Coordinates of C-alpha atoms in Angstrom, one line a residue:
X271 CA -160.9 -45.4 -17.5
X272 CA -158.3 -46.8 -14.9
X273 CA -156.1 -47.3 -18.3
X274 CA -157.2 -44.1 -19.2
X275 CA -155.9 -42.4 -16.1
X276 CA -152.9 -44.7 -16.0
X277 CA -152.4 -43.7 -19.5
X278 CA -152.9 -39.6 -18.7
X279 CA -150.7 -40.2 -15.2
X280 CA -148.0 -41.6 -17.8
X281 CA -148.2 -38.9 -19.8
X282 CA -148.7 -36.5 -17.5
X283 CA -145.3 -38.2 -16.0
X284 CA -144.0 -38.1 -19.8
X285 CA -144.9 -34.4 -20.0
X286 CA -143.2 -33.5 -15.9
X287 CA -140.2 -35.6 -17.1
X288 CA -140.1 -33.6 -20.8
X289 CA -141.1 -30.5 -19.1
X290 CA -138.0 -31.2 -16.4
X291 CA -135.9 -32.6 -19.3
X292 CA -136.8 -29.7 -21.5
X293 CA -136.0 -27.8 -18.5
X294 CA -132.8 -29.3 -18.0
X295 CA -132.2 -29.0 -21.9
X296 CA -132.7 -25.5 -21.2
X297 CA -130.4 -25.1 -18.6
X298 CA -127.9 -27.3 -20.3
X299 CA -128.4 -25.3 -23.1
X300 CA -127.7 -22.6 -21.1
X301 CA -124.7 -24.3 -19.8
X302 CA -123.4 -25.2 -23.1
X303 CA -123.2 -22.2 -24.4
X304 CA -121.4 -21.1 -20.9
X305 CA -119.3 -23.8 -21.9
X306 CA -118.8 -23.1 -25.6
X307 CA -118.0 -19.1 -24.4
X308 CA -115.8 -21.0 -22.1
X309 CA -114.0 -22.6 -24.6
X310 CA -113.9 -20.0 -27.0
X311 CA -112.3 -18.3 -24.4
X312 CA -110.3 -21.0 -23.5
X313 CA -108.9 -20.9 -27.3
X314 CA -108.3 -17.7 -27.0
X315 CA -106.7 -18.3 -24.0
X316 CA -104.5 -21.3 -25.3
X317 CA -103.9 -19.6 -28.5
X318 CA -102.5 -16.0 -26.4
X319 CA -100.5 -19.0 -24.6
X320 CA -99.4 -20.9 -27.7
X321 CA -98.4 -17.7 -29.1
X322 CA -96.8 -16.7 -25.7
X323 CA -94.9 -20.0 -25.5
X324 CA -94.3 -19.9 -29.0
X325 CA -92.7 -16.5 -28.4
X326 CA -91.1 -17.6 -25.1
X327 CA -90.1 -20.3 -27.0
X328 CA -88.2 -18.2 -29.5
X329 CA -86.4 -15.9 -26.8
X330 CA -85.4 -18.9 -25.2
X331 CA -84.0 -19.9 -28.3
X332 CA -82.4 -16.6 -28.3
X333 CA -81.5 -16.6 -25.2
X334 CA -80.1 -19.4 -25.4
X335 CA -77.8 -17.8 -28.2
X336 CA -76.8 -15.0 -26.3
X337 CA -76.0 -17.5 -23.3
X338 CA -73.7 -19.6 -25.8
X339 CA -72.5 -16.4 -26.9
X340 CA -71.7 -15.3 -23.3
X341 CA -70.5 -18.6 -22.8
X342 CA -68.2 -18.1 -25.3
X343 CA -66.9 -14.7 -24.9
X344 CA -66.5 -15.7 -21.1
X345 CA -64.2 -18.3 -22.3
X346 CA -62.5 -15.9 -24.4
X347 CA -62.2 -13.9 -21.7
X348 CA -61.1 -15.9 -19.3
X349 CA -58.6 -17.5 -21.7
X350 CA -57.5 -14.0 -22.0
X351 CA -57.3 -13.0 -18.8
X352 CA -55.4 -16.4 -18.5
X353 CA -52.9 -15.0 -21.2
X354 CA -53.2 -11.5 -19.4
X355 CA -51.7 -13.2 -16.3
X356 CA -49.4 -15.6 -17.9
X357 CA -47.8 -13.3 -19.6
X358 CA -47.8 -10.7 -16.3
X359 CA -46.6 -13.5 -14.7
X360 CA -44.0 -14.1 -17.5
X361 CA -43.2 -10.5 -17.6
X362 CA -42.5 -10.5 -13.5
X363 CA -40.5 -13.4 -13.8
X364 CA -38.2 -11.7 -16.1
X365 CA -38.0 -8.4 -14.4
X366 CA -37.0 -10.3 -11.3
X367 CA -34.8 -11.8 -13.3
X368 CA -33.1 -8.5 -15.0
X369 CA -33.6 -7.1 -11.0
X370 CA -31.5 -9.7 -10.2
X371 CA -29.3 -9.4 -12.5
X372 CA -29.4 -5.5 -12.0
X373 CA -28.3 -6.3 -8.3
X374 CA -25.3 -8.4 -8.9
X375 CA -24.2 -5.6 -11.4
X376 CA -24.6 -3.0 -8.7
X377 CA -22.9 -5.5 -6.2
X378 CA -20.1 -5.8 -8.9
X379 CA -19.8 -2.2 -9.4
X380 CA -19.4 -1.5 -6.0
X381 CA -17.1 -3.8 -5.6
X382 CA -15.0 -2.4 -8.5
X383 CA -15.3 1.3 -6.7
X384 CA -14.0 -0.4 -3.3
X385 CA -11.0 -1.8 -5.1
X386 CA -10.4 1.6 -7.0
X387 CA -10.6 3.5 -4.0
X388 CA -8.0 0.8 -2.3
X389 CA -5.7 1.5 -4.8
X390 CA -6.3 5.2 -5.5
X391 CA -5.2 5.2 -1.2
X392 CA -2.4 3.1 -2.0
X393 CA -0.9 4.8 -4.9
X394 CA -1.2 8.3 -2.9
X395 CA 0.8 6.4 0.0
X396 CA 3.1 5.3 -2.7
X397 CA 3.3 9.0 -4.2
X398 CA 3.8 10.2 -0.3
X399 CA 6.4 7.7 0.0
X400 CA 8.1 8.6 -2.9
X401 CA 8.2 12.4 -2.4
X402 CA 9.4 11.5 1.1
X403 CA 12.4 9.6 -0.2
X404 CA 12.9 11.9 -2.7
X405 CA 13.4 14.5 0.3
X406 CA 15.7 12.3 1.9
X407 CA 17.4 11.3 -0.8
X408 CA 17.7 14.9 -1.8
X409 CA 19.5 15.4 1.8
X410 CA 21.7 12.1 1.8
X411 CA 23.2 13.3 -1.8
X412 CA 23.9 16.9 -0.5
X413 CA 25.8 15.1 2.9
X414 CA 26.9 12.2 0.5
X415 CA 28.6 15.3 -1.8
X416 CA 30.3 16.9 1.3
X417 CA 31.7 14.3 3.1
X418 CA 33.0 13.2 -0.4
X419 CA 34.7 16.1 -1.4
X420 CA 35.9 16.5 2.0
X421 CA 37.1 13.0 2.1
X422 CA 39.7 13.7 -1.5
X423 CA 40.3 17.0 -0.3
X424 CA 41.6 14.9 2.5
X425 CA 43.0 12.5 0.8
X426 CA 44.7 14.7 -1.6
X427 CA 46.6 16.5 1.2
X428 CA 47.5 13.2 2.7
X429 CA 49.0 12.0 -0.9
X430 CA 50.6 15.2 -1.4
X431 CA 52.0 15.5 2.2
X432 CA 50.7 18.8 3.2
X433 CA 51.4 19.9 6.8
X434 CA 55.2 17.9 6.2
X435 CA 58.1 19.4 6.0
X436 CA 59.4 20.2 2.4
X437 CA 61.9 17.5 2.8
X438 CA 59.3 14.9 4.5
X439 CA 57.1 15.7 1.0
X440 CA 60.7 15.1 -1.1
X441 CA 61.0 11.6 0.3
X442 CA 57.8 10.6 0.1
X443 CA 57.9 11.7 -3.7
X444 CA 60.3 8.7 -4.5
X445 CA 57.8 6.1 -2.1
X446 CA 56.8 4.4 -5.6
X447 CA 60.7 3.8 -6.8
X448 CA 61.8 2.9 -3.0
X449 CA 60.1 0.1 -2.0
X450 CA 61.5 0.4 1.9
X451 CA 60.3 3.7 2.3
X452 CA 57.2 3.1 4.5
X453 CA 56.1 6.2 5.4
X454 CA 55.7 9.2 7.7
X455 CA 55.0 7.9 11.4
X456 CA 51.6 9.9 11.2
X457 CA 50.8 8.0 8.5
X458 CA 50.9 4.2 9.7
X459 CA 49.2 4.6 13.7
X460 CA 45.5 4.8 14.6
X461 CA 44.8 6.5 17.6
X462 CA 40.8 7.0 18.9
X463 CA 40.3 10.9 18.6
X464 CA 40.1 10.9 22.9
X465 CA 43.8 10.7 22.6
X466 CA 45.0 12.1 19.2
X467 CA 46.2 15.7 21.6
X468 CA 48.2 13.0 23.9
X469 CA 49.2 10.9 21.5
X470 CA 51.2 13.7 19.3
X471 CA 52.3 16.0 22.0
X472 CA 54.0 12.9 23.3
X473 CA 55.2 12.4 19.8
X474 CA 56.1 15.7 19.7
X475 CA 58.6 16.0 16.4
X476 CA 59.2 12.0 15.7
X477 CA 55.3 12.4 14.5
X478 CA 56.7 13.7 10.8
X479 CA 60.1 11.0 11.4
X480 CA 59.9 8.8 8.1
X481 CA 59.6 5.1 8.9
X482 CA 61.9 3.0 6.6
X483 CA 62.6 -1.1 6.5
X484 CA 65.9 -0.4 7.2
X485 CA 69.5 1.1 7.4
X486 CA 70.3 1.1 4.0
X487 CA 66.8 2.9 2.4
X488 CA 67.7 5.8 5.5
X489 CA 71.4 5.9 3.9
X490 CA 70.1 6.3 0.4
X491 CA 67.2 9.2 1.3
X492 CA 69.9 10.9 3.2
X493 CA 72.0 10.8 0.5
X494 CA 69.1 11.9 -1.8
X495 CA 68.4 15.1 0.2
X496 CA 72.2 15.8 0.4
X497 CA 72.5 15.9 -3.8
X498 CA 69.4 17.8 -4.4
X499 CA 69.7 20.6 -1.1
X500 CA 65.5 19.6 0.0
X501 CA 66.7 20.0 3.8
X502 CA 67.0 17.6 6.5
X503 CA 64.8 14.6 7.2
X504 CA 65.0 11.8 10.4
X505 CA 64.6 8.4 9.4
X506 CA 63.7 5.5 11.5
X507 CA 64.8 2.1 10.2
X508 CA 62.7 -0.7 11.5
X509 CA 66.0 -2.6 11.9
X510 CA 67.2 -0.4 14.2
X511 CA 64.5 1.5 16.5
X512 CA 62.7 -0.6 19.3
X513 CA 65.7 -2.3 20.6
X514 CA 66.0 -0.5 24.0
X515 CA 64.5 -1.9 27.0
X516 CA 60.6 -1.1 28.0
X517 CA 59.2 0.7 30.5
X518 CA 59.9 -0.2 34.1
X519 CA 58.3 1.8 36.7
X520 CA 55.3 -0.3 36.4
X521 CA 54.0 1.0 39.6
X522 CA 53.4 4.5 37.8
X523 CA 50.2 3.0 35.9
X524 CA 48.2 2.1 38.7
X525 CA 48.6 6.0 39.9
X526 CA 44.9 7.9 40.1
X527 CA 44.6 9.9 37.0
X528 CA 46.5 7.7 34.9
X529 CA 45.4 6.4 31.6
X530 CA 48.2 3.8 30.6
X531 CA 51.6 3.7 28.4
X532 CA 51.2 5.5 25.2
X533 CA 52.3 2.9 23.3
X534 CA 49.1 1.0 24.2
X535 CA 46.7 3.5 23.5
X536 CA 47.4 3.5 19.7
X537 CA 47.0 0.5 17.3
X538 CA 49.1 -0.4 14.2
X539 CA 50.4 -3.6 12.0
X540 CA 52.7 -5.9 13.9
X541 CA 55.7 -4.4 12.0
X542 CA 55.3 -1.4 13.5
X543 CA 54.9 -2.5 17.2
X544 CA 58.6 -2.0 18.1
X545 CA 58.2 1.2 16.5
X546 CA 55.2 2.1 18.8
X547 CA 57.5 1.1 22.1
X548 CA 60.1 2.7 21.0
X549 CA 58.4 6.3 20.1
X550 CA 55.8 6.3 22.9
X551 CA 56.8 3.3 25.2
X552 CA 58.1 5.3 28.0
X553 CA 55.4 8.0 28.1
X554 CA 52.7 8.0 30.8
X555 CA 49.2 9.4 30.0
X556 CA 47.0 10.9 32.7
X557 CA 43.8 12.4 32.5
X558 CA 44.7 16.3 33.8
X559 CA 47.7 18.0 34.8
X560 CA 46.8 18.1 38.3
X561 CA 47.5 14.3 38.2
X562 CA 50.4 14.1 35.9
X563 CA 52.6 16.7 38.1
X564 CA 51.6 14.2 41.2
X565 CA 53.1 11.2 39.7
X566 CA 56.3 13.3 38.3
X567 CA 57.0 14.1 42.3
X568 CA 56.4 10.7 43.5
X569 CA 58.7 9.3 40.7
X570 CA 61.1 11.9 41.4
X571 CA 60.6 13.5 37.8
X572 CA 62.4 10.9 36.1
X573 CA 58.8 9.9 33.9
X574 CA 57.6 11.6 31.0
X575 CA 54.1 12.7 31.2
X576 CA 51.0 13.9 28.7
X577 CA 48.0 14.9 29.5
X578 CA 44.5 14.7 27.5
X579 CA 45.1 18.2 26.8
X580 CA 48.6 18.6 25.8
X581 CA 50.3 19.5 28.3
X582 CA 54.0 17.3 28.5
X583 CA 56.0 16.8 31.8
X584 CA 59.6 15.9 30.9
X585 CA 61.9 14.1 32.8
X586 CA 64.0 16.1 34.5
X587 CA 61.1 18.2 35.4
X588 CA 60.4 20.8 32.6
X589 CA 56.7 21.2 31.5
X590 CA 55.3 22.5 28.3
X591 CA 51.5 23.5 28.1
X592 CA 49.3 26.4 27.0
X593 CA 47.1 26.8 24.2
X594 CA 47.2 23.2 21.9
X595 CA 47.4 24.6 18.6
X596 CA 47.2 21.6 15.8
X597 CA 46.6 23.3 12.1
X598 CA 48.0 20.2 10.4
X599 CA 46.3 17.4 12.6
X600 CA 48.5 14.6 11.2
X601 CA 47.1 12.4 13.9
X602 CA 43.7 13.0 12.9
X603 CA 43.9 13.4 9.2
X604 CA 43.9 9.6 9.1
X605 CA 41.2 8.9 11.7
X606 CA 38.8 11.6 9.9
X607 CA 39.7 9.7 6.1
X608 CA 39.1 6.7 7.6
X609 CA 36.1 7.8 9.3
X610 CA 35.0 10.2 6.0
X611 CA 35.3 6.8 3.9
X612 CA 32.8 4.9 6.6
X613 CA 30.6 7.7 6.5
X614 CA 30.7 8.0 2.3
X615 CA 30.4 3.8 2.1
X616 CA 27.4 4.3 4.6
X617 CA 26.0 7.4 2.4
X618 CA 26.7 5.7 -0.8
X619 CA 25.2 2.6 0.2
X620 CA 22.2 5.1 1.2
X621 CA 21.9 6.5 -1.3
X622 CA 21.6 3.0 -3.4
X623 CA 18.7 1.6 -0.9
X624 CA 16.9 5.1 -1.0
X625 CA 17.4 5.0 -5.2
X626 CA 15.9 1.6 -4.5
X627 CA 13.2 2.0 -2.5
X628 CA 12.0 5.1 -5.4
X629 CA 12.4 2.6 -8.2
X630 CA 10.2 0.2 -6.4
X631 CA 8.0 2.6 -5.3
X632 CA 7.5 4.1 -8.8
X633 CA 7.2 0.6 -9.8
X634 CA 4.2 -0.4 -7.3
X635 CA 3.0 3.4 -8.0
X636 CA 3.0 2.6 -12.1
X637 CA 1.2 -1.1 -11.5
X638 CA -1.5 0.8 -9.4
X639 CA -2.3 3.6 -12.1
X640 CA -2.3 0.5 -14.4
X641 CA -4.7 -1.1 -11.9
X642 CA -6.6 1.8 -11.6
X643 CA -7.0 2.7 -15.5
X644 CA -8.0 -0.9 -16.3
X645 CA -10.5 -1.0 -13.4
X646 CA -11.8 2.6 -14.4
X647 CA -12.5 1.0 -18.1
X648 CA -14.0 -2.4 -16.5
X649 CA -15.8 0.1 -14.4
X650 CA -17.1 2.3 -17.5
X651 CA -18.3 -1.1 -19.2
X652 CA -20.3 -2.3 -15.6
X653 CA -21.8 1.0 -15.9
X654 CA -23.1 0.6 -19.3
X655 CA -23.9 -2.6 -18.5
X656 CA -26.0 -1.4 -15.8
X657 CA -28.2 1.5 -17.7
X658 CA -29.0 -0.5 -20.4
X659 CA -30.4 -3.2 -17.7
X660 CA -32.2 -0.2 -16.3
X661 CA -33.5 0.3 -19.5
X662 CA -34.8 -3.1 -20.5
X663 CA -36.2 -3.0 -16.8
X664 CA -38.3 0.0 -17.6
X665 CA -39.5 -1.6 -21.1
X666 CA -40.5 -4.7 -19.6
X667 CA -42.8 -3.2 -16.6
X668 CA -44.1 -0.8 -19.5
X669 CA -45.2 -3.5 -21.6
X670 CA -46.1 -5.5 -18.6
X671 CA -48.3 -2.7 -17.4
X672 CA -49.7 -2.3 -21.1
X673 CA -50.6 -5.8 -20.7
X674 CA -52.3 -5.7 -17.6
X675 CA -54.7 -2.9 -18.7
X676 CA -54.9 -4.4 -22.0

């Protein structure tokens, strides 16, 4: 019975422990099919996410392409845009370079008009300078011309005597074929044109005497007149005249008013110098009348006297004076050629430096057109020169800027 017990406790155990277990089966059961919902779920759930990652997997995949892709084209890109800029930087760098060279031709040009303009002032100076010589040259030839003809008209009364006596111009007609025939007294002293009125009032007649060497020629140009009837001449023979004795009231010179001896205010050759003292030797010259009849008193009249103006105190007392009348100026007809062939070398060798100075005027005149043409055609091809760098300028920032936006 105590077995029996022990035996139903057992199984009473067995059935609490199959009834728990059976229990527990049944919640396990229960749990298991939680578990197998769970995990059909769970496939579900893993299959959505191998499908997901399988899908993710492929856009990675492609977008891993398009990255690559990107990659690329941003390599392109930049590469371009590398290009781009190299050759913007390329195009700049000749630009600056045609700029540059744009500059220096502008600088050159400028240059060029600077020089032209120089020479454009100096070849109107040049033309100024030539029309001014021109004017003056125009007024030296008319004075040149006068003084000239004056000067033969001069001399071609002097050659043919005119204002001499017809017997005077007979003489002096055989001058080439008589060697000591000299010439008219007029004819061989100077006297400064302050004195010429002096000079041949004291002179008075002798001024037209005919000067020979000596006795003999005077015999034979006597004789001369005598056989052809030309009148009457007076001859003095060199051998003969200036033998008398000098002048000895020396006292007389120092006399207010007075000028000195005649003979010393007049110059000619040393052949002639007794002639001088003997023709005008003993003649005082004072500066007014006033003076010259002073020193006749004091002297007691016994001193011939002229004055500046003509008037003539002769010893003795007499006086001539009035209204100096001189048509023929023999006196001065020398002075004025001498002075009339001054004044035509002067002219003449005006004339030659004026001629000059036009010829080398006209000559730096000529050389500056010349300049001026070759620097307008240097000018012309600067110019061209310049547009068409102007032009290549514009093309290159065209295709730079076509670049850039390219």
């Amino acid at each position: 019975k105590e077995e029996l017990e022990a035996l139903g406790n057992k199984i009473q155990e067995v059935l609490e422990h199959l009834s728990d277990a059976e229990g527990a089966l049944k919640i396990s059961s229960t749990h298991a099919d939680s578990l197998e919902q769970s995990i059909e779920h769970l496939k579900g759930a893993l299959i959505a996410a191998l499908n997901e990652k399988s899908e993710l997997s492929v856009k990675k995949q492609r977008y891993d392409t398009m990255l690559e892709q990107v990659q690329v084209r941003r390599s392109e890109v930049a590469q371009k845009l590398l290009k781009v800029k190299s050759d913007e930087e390329n195009w700049n760098n000749q630009i600056a370079e045609q700029n540059e060279r744009l500059s220096a031709i502008d600088a050159e040009i400028e240059k060029l008009l600077s020089q032209a303009e120089s020479l454009e002032e100096e070849a109107k100076a040049a033309n100024e300078e030539i029309r001014r010589l021109n004017r003056n040259l125009s007024h030296t030839e008319q004075d040149y011309h006068t003084a000239h003809t004056k000067l033969e008209s001069l001399r071609n009364l002097a050659e043919r005597y005119d204002g001499y006596g017809n017997s005077i111009r007979r003489c002096m007609e055989q001058k080439s074929r008589e060697p000591g025939l000299l010439g008219v007294v007029a004819d061989l002293i100077k006297v400064e044109k302050a004195y010429e009125i002096a000079i041949e009032t004291a002179l008075g007649g002798s001024i037209q005497n005919i000067v020979t060497s000596d006795e003999d020629t005077a015999k034979r140009m006597i004789d001369f007149l005598k056989k052809n009837k030309f009148g009457r001449a007076t001859f003095l023979p060199l051998t003969s005249v200036g033998l008398r004795g000098g002048f000895t009231d020396n006292g007389a010179l120092k006399e207010p008013g007075v000028i000195g001896l005649a003979s010393t205010l007049v110059q000619a050759d040393q052949q002639y110098e007794g002639l001088v003292r003997y023709l005008l030797g003993r003649v005082v010259v004072a500066d007014t009348i006033d003076h010259a009849i002073a020193i006749a008193r004091k002297y007691h009249y016994s001193l011939r006297i002229v004055t500046l103006e003509g008037e003539l105190l002769n010893a003795g007392g007499s006086m001539t004076g009035g209204a100096f009348k001189n048509t023929s100026n023999l006196l001065g007809r020398r002075r004025e050629i001498e002075e009339l062939e001054e004044s035509v070398k002067l002219l003449k060798k005006d004339l030659d430096a004026l001629n000059q100075a036009i010829d080398e005027n006209r000559s730096k005149r000529n050389a500056l057109r010349d300049k001026i043409a070759a620097l307008a055609e240097k000018l012309q091809k600067e110019y061209l020169v310049q547009n068409t760098a102007k032009m290549e300028i514009s093309q290159m920032e065209s295709r730079r800027d076509e670049t850039a936006s390219g």
